[in-house]
Structure formats: structure tokens, C-alpha cells
mmCIF file of C-alpha atoms in Angstrom:
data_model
loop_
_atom_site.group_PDB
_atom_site.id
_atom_site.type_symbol
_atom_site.label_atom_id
_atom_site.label_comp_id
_atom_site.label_asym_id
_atom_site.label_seq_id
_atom_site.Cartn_x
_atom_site.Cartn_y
_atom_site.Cartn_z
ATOM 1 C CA UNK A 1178 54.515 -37.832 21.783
ATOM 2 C CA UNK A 1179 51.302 -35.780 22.282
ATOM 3 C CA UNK A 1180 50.975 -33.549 19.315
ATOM 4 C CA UNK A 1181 48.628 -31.513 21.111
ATOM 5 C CA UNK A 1182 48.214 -31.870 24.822
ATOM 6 C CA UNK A 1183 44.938 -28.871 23.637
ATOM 7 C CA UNK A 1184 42.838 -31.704 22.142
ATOM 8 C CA UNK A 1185 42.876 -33.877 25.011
ATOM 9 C CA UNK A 1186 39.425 -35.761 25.236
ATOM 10 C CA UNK A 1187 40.575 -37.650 28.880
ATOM 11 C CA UNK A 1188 43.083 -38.275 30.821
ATOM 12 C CA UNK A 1189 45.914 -40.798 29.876
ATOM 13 C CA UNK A 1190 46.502 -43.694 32.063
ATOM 14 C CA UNK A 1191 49.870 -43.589 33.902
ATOM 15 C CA UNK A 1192 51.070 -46.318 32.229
ATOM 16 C CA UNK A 1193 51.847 -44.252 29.265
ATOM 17 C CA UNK A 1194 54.913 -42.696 30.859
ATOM 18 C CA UNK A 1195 56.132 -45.646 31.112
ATOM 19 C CA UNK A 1196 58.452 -47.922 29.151
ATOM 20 C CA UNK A 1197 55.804 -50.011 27.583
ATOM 21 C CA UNK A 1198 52.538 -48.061 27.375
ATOM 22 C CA UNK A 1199 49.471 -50.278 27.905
ATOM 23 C CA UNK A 1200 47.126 -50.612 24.781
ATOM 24 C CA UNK A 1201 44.766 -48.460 27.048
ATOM 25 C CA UNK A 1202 46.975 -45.417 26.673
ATOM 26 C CA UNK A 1203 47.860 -46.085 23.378
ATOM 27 C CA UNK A 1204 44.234 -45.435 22.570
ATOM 28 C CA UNK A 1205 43.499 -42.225 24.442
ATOM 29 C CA UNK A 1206 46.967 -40.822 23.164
ATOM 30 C CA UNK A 1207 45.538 -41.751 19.313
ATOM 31 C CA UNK A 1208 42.220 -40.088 20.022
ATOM 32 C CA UNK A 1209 43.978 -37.162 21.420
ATOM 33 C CA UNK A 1210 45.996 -36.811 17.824
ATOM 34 C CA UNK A 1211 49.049 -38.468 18.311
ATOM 35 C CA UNK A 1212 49.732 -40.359 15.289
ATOM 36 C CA UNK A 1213 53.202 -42.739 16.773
ATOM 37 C CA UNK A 1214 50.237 -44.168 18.501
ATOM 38 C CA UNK A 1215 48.672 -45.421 15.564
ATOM 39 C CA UNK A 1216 51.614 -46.814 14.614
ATOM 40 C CA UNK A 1217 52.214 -48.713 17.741
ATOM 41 C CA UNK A 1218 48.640 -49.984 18.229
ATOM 42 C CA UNK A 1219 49.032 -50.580 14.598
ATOM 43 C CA UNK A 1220 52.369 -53.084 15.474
ATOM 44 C CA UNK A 1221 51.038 -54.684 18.147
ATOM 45 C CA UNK A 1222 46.994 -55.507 17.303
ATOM 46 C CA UNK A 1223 47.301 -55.821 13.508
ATOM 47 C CA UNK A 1224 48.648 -58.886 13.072
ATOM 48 C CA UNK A 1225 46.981 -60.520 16.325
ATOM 49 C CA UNK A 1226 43.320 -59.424 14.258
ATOM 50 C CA UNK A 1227 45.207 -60.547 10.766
ATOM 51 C CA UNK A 1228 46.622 -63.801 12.768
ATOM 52 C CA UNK A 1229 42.927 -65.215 13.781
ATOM 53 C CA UNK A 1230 41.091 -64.098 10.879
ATOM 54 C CA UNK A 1231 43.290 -65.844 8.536
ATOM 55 C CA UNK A 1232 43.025 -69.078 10.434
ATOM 56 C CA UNK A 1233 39.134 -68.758 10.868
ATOM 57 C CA UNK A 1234 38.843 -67.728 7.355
ATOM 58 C CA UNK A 1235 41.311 -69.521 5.675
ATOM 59 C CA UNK A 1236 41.720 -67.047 3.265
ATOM 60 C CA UNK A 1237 44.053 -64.284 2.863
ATOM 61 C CA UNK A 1238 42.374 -61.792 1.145
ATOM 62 C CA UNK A 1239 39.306 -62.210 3.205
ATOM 63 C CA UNK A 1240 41.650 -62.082 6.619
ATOM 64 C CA UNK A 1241 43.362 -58.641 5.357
ATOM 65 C CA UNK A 1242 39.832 -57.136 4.580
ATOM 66 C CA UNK A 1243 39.266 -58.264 8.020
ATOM 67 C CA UNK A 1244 41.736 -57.181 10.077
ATOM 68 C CA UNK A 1245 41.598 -53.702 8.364
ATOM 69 C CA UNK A 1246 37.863 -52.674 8.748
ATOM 70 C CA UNK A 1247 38.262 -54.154 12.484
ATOM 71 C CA UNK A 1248 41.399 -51.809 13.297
ATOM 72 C CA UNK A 1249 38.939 -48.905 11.355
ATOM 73 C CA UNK A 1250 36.564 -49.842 13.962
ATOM 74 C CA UNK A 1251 39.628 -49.291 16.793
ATOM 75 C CA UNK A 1252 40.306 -46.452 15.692
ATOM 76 C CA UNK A 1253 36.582 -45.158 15.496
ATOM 77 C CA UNK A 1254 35.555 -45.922 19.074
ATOM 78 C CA UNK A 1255 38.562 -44.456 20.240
ATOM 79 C CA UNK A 1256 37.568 -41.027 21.862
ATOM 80 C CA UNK A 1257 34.882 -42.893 23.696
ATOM 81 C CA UNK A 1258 37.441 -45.345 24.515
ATOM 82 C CA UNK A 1259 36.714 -46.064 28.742
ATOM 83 C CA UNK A 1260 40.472 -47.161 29.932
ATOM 84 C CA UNK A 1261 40.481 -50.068 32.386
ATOM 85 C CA UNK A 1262 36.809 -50.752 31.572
ATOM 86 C CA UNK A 1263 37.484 -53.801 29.163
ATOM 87 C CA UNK A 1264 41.052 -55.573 27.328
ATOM 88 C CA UNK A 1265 41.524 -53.536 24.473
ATOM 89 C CA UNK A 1266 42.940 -56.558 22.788
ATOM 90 C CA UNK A 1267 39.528 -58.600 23.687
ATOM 91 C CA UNK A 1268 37.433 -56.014 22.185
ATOM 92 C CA UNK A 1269 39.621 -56.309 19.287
ATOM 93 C CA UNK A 1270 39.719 -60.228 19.294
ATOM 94 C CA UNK A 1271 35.513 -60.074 19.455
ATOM 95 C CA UNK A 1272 34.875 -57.526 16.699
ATOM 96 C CA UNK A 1273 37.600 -59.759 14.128
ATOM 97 C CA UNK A 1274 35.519 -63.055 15.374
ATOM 98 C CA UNK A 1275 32.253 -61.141 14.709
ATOM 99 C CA UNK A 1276 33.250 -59.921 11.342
ATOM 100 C CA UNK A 1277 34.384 -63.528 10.215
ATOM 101 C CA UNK A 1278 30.727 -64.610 11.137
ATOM 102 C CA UNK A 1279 29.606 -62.466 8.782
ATOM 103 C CA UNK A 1280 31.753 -63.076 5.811
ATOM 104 C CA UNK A 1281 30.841 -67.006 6.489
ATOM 105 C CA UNK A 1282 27.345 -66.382 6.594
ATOM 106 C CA UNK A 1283 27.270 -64.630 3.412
ATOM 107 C CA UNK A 1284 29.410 -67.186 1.853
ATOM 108 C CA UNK A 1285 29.278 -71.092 1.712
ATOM 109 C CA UNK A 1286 32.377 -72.756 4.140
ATOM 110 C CA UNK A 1287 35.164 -73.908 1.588
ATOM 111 C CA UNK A 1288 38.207 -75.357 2.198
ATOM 112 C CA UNK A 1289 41.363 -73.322 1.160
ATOM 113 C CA UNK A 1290 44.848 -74.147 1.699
ATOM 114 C CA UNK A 1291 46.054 -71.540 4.366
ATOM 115 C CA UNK A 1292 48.412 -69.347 1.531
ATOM 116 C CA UNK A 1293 51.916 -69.595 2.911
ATOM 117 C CA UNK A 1294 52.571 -66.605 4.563
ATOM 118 C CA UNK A 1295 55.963 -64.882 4.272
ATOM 119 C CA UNK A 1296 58.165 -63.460 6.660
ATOM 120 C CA UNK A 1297 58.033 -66.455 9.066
ATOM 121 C CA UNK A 1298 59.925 -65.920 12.273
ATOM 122 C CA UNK A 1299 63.408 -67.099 11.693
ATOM 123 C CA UNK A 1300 64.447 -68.983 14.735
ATOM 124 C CA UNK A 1301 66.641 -72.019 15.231
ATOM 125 C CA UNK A 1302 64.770 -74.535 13.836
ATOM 126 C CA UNK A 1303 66.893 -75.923 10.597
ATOM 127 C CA UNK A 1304 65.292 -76.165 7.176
ATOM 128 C CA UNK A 1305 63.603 -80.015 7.640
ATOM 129 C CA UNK A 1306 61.906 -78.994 11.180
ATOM 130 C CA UNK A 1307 60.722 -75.337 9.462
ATOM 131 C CA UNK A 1308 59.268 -77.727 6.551
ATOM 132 C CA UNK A 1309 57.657 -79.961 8.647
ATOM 133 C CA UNK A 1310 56.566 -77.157 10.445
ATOM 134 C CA UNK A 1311 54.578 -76.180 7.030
ATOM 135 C CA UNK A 1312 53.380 -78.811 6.867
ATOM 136 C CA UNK A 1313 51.423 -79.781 9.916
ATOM 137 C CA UNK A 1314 50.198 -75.756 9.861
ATOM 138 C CA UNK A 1315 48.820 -76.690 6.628
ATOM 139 C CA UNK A 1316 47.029 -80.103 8.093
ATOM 140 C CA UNK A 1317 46.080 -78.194 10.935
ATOM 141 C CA UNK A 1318 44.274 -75.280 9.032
ATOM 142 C CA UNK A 1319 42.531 -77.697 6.722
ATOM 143 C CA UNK A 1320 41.352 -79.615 9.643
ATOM 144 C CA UNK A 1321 39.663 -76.321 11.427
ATOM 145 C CA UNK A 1322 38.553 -75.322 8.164
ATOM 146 C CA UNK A 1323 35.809 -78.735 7.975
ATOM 147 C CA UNK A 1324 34.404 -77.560 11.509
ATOM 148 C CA UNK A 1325 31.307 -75.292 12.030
ATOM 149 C CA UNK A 1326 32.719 -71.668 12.552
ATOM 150 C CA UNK A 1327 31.958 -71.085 15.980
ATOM 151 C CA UNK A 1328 33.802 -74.651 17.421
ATOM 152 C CA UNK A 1329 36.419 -73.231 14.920
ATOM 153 C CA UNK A 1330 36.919 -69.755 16.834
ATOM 154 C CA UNK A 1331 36.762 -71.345 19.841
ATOM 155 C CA UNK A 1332 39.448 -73.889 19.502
ATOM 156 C CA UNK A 1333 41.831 -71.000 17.012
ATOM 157 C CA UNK A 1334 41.069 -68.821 20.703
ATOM 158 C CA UNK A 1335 41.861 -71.611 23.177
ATOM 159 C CA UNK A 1336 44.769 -73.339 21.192
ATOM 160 C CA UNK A 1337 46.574 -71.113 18.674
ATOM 161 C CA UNK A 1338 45.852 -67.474 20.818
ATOM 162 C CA UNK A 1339 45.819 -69.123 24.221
ATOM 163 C CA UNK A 1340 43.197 -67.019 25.940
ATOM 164 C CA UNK A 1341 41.966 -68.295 28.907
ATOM 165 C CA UNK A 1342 38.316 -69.369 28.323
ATOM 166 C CA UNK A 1343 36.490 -66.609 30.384
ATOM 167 C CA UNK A 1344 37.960 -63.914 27.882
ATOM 168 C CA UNK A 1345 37.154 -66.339 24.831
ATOM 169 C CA UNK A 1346 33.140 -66.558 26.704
ATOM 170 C CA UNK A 1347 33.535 -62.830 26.843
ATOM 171 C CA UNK A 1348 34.961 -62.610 22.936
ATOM 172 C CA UNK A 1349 32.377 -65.126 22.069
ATOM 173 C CA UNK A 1350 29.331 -63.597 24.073
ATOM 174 C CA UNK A 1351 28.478 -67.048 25.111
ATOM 175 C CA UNK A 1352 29.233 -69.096 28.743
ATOM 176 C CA UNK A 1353 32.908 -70.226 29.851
ATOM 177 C CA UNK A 1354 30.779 -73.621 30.006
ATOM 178 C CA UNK A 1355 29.301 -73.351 26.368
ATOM 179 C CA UNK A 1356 33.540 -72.458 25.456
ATOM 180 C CA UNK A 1357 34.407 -75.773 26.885
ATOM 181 C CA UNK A 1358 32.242 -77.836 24.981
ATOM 182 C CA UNK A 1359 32.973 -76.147 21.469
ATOM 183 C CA UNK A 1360 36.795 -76.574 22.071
ATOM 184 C CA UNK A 1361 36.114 -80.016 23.338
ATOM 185 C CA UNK A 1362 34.221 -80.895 20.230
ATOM 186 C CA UNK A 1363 36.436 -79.238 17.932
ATOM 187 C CA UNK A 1364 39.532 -80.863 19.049
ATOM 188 C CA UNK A 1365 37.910 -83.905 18.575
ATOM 189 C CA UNK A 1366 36.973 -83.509 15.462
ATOM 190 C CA UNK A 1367 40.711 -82.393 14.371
ATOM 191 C CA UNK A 1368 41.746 -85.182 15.969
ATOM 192 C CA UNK A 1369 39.862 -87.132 13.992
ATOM 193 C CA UNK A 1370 40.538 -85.343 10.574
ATOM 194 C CA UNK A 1371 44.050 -85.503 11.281
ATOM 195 C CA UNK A 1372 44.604 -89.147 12.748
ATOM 196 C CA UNK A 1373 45.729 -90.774 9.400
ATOM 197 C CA UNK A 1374 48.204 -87.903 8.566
ATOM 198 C CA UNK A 1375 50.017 -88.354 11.699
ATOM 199 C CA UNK A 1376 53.399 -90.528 10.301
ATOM 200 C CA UNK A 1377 53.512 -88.596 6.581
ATOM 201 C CA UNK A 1378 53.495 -85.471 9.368
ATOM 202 C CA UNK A 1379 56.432 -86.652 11.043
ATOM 203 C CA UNK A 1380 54.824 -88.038 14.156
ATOM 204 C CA UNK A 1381 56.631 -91.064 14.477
ATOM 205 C CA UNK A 1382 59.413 -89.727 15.175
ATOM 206 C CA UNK A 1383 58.522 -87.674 18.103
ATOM 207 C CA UNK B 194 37.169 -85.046 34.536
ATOM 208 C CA UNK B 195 39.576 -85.594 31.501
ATOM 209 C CA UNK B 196 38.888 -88.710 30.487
ATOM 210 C CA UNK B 197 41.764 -91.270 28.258
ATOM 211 C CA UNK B 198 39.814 -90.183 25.322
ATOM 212 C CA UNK B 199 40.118 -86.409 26.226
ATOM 213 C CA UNK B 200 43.827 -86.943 27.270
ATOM 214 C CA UNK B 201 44.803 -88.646 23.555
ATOM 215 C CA UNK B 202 42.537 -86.303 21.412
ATOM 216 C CA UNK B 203 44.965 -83.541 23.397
ATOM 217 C CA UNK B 204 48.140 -85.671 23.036
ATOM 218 C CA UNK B 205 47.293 -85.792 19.034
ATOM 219 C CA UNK B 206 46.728 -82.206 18.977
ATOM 220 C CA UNK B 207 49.616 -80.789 20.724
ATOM 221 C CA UNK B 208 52.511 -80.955 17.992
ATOM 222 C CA UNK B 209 50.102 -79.335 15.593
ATOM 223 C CA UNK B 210 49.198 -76.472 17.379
ATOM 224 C CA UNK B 211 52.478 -75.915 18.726
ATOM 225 C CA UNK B 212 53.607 -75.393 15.017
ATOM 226 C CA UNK B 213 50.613 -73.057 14.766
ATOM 227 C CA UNK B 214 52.247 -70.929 17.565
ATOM 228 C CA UNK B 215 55.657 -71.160 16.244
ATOM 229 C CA UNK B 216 54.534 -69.589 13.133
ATOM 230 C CA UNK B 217 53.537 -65.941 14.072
ATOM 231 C CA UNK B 218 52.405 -63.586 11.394
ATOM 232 C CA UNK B 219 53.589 -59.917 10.165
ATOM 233 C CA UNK B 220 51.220 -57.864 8.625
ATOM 234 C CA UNK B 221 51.479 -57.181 4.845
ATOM 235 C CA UNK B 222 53.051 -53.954 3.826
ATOM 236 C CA UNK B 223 50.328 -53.157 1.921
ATOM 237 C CA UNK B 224 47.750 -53.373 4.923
ATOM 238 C CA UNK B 225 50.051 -51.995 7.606
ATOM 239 C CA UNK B 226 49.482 -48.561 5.006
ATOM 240 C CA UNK B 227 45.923 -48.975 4.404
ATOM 241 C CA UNK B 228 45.268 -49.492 8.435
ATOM 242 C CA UNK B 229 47.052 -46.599 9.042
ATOM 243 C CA UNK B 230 45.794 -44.740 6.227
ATOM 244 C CA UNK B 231 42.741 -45.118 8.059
ATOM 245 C CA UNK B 232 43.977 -43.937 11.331
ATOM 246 C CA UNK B 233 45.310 -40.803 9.850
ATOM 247 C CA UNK B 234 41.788 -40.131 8.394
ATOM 248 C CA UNK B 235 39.846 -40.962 11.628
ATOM 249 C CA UNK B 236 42.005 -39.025 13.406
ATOM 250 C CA UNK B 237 41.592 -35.607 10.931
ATOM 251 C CA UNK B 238 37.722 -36.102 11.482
ATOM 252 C CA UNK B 239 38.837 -35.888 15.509
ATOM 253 C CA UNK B 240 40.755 -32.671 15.221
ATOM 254 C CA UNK B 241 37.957 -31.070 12.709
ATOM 255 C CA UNK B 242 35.398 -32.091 15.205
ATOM 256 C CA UNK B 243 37.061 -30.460 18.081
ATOM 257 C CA UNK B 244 37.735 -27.191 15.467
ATOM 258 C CA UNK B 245 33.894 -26.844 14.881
ATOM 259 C CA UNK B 246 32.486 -27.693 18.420
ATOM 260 C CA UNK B 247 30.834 -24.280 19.528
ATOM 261 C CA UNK B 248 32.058 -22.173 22.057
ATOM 262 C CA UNK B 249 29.954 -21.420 25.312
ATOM 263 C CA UNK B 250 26.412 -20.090 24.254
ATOM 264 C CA UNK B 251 26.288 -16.290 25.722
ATOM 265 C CA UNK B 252 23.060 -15.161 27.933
ATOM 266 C CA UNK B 253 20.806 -14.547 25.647
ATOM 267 C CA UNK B 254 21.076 -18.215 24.151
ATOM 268 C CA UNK B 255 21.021 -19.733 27.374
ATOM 269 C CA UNK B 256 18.177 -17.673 28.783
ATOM 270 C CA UNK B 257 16.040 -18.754 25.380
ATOM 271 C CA UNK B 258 17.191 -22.113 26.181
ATOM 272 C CA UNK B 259 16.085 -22.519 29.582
ATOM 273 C CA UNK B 260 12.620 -21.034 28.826
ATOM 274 C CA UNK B 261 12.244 -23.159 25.750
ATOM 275 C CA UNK B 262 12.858 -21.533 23.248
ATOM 276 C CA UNK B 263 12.000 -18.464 20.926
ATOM 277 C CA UNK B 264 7.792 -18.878 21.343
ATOM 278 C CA UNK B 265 8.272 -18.927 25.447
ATOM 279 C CA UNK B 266 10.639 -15.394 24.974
ATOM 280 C CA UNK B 267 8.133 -14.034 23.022
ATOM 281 C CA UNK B 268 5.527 -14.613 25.619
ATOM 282 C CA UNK B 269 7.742 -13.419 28.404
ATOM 283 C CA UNK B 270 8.731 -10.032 26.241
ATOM 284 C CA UNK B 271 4.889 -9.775 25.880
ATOM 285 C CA UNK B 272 4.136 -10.085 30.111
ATOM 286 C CA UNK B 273 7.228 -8.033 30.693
ATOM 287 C CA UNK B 274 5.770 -4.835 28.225
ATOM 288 C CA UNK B 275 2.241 -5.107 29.559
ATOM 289 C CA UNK B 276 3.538 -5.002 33.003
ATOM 290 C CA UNK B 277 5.180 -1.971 32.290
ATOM 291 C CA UNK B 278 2.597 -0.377 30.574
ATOM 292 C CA UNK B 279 0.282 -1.330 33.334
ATOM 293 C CA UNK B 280 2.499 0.674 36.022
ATOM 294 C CA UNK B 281 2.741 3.312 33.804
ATOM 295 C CA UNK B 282 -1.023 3.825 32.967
ATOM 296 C CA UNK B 283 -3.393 2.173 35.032
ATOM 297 C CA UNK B 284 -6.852 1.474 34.194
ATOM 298 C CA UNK B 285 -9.325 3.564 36.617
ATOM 299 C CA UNK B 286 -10.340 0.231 38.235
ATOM 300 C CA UNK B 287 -7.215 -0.131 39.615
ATOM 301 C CA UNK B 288 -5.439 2.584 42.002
ATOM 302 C CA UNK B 289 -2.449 4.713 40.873
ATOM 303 C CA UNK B 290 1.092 3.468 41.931
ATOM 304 C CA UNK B 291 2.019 7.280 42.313
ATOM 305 C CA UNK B 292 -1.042 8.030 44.460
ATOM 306 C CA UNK B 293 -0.467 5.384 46.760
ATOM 307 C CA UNK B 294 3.380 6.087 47.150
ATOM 308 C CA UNK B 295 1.845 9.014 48.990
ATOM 309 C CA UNK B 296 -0.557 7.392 51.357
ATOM 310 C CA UNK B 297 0.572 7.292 54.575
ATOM 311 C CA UNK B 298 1.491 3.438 56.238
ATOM 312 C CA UNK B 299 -1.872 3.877 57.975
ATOM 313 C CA UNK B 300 -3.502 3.840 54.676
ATOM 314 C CA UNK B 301 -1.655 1.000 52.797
ATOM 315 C CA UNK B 302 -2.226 -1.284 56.361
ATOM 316 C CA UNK B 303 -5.739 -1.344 55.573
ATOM 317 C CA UNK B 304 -5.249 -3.740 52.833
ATOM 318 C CA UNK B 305 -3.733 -6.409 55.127
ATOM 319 C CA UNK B 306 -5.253 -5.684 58.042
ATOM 320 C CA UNK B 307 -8.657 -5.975 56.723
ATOM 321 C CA UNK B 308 -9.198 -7.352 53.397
ATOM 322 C CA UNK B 309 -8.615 -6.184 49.656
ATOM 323 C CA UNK B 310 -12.466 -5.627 49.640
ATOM 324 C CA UNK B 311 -12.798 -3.491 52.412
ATOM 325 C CA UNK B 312 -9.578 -2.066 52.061
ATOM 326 C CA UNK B 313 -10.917 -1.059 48.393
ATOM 327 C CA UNK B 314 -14.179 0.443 49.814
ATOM 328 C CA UNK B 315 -12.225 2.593 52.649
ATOM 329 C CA UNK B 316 -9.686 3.852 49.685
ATOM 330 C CA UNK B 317 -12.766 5.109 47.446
ATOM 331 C CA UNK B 318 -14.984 6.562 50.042
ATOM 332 C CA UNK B 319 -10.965 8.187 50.995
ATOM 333 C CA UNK B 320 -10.473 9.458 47.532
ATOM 334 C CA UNK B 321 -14.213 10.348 47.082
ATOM 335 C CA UNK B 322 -13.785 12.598 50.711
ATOM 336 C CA UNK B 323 -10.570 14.402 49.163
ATOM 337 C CA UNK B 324 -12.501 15.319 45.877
ATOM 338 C CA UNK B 325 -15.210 16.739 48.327
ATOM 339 C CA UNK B 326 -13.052 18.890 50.211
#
């Protein structure tokens, strides 16, 4: 709902009027004042930004601070916002990756258990797949956590996200080319980190 | 080209990052009210922007700002009052407006036909004639 059509800065796509509006018109309809728009940018982008910060950063708190200043930044740029001009969610996806730079290059790298996270998405898997499940999440994050941070975006983009490697060049601000030789690296360093954890992981059994 | 190695190291990989898929996250309660705690405040600053942006300037603000400002009106108030003052009281070098309102066309030609300078000449030695008679 537009709370008032008189502070319109643009036009909104017509994609708004439909079911499912596109992030686009989400983010013309929040500039222009509607705040359900907030909320549903809010649903849909939050946890993507909280998602890949916590597995590049490894740490929770961090990963909230994250995704929070980045959605500040959303909803900053909004009015100036240029629908159709670039993926909302891969300007989102590139100011998260940027931010996570920063926080490592103030800090030293260290190696943190990924915290559990709650509300997991029930589904049908019974108790013993959902631990081993844990488990392997947990091997996996430590793993990313020993590589340099930009082989780590790249393979958390390519792997976990599944964005095609143009938009991860375009996240990254580097060549699709340069993409496929961090992810290559990085998986084969995982691969690698993880090799004797494979049968205490459940592997064998696959 | 994938090569065996490539084709193992993605073998290895798969099961892990297919639980890393599986497990999709929600955000805190906590930040879902500070992001939009946020939102609400960006969006205030919107609707107070919009409150204070001015209306249209009127003439006189646009005229100053074409010419550049308050110095350039100044200069043009200055030209416009001398002008006036100018058609109002000439100096005796230069002829009276009212005076040559009532020259006949014959008269005023003189100045294009022939030259300010002899038109100028012709005028006095008119004026100088009239005084005469």
C-alpha cells in the first residue's frame, strides 16, 4: 500500500501490481513512504545478507552487525534507486561481501565454530540425517574459514548462494575468469581440509 | 577442461555444500527490529526532506538568479535609473528627446542618410537658424 501516492520520487515498475512485486518495486514503493515495503524487502534480503556474512565471517555477532548496516545502506540509496539498472539483490550481495572485507582487514582471520543457528527449516529429513547435517555444515564452515577471504566469498557465492559467476565477477568487481580460479582454488583447498573427515561425516555410507 | 582431479575435488564437495543449502537461515528477532528500526528512520528523513524542499522561486528570485546574483541587480538598477534620468534631462551635448519628437521625418533621415557627424552639424546650424529667426 502507498501511504502517499503525494511523495512519489518515480514511477513504480509494473511489476508491483502484481502478485509478487519485484525487489525493484519494493524499493521505489519504500522510498515513496510505504513502510509494508520495508517489511517485505526486510523478509526477503535480510537473511540472504545475514546468510553470507555469517558463513564469510564465521561469526554471529559480526554477521548481524553486517547484515544490518548493509540493509541501512538499502534503505539509504533508495530514492536514487534506478529500477532495472542493476539486481537489487547483487547490489545487496556486493555491499555485505565488501563490508566483511573490512571487518577481516581490521581483524586477524580466526577460526570460529559457525554458532548453531536456530530455527532450521524443518523438512523431512529425520533426526540422524538433520544431525549429520550439523555436522558436515560445521566441517564445511571450518574448512572456508582457513582460506584467504576473497577464495572464501567466491566459493560461499558459487556453492552455498549459487550465483552464476558473471553476477559473483560483478559482486566481486573482479573478471568471471579471475571467479573461476578463486572457486577452483578454494574448493581445492576444502577438499583438502576436509578429506580425512569424510567417514566420521558419514560419507561412507553414501 | 575439468580434469579427474577437478571432477573428485567436486565429487568431495558436493554432500557438504548440499547440507549448506539445506540449512537456510531466519533472521534473529532482534535484528529483523533493529533493520527495520532503521527503515522507519530513513524513511522519516524522506518525508521531512520532501516537507522542507522549497517551493518554486517567484520572479524576482529567478531574475537575480539568472543575472548572478544581488551585485549584477544592483548594477542593472544602477543602468536602468541613469537611463531614465538621461531621457529625462539631457546634457546640452546631446539633443532633447522632446525636441526631436517634433522634427519632421525629413529631419531625423539625416542621421542615416548621412552620418551622425553630419547629421549633428545640419541639426545645430538647424537649431542655431530657429534661434535667429
Amino acid at each position: 500500500m502507498i501511504s502517499d501516492q503525494s511523495l512519489s520520487r518515480g514511477s513504480v515498475p509494473s511489476a508491483v501490481t502484481s502478485a509478487a512485486p519485484s525487489d525493484d518495486a519494493l524499493l521505489v514503493l519504500f522510498a515513496n513512504g510505504d513502510q509494508q515495503a520495508a517489511q517485505e524487502l526486510t523478509g526477503r534480503l535480510g537473511p540472504r545478507a545475514f546468510g553470507v556474512a555469517l558463513r564469510v565471517l564465521g561469526d554471529r555477532s559480526e554477521a548481524e552487525d553486517v547484515a544490518q548496516e548493509a540493509m541501512m545502506r538499502l534503505w539509504r540509496i533508495a530514492p536514487k534507486w534506478q529500477p532495472g539498472k542493476a539486481k537489487v539483490s547483487t547490489w545487496l550481495y556486493r555491499v555485505t561481501m565488501n563490508l566483511c572485507l573490512d571487518i577481516k582487514r581490521r581483524q586477524r582471520a580466526k577460526i570460529v565454530p559457525l554458532d548453531r543457528v536456530p530455527d532450521l527449516v524443518d523438512g523431512a529429513q529425520d533426526a540422524v540425517e538433520q544431525m549429520q547435517d550439523t555436522a558436515r555444515i560445521d566441517a564445511l564452515q571450518a574448512a572456508l574459514m582457513t582460506l584467504p577471504n576473497r577464495q572464501r566469498q567466491a566459493v560461499v557465492l558459487r556453492h552455498i548462494e549459487d550465483l552464476s559467476n558473471p553476477e559473483i565477477a560483478e559482486i566481486m568487481d573482479i573478471s568471471t575468469e579471475a571467479v573461476e580460479s578463486l572457486t577452483a582454488r578454494g574448493k581445492r583447498a576444502l577438499s583438502s581440509a576436509l578429506a580425512g573427515r569424510r567417514t566420521e561425516l558419514g560419507y561412507d555410507d553414501d | 577442461m575439468m580434469t579427474d582431479s577437478d571432477k573428485d575435488t567436486r565429487d568431495d564437495l558436493a554432500g557438504f555444500f548440499a547440507a549448506a543449502k539445506r540449512e537456510r537461515y531466519d533472521l534473529p528477532d532482534g535484528l529483523t527490529g533493529r533493520i527495520l528500526h532503521d527503515a522507519r528512520q530513513v524513511q522519516d528523513g524522506f518525508v521531512a526532506d520532501l516537507a522542507n524542499r522549497p517551493t518554486a522561486p517567484g520572479l524576482l528570485r529567478s531574475l537575480r538568479d539568472v543575472l548572478g546574483g544581488w551585485p549584477a541587480m544592483a548594477g542593472l538598477l544602477t543602468a536602468c535609473t541613469a537611463g531614465v534620468w538621461l531621457g529625462y534631462s539631457p546634457p546640452d551635448a546631446l539633443p532633447d528627446a522632446f525636441v526631436i519628437s517634433t522634427l519632421s521625418q525629413e529631419n531625423i533621415d539625416m542621421f542615416d542618410a548621412d552620418g551622425l557627424t553630419t547629421g549633428w552639424i545640419e541639426y545645430n546650424a538647424f537649431n542655431e537658424n530657429s534661434i535667429v529667426e
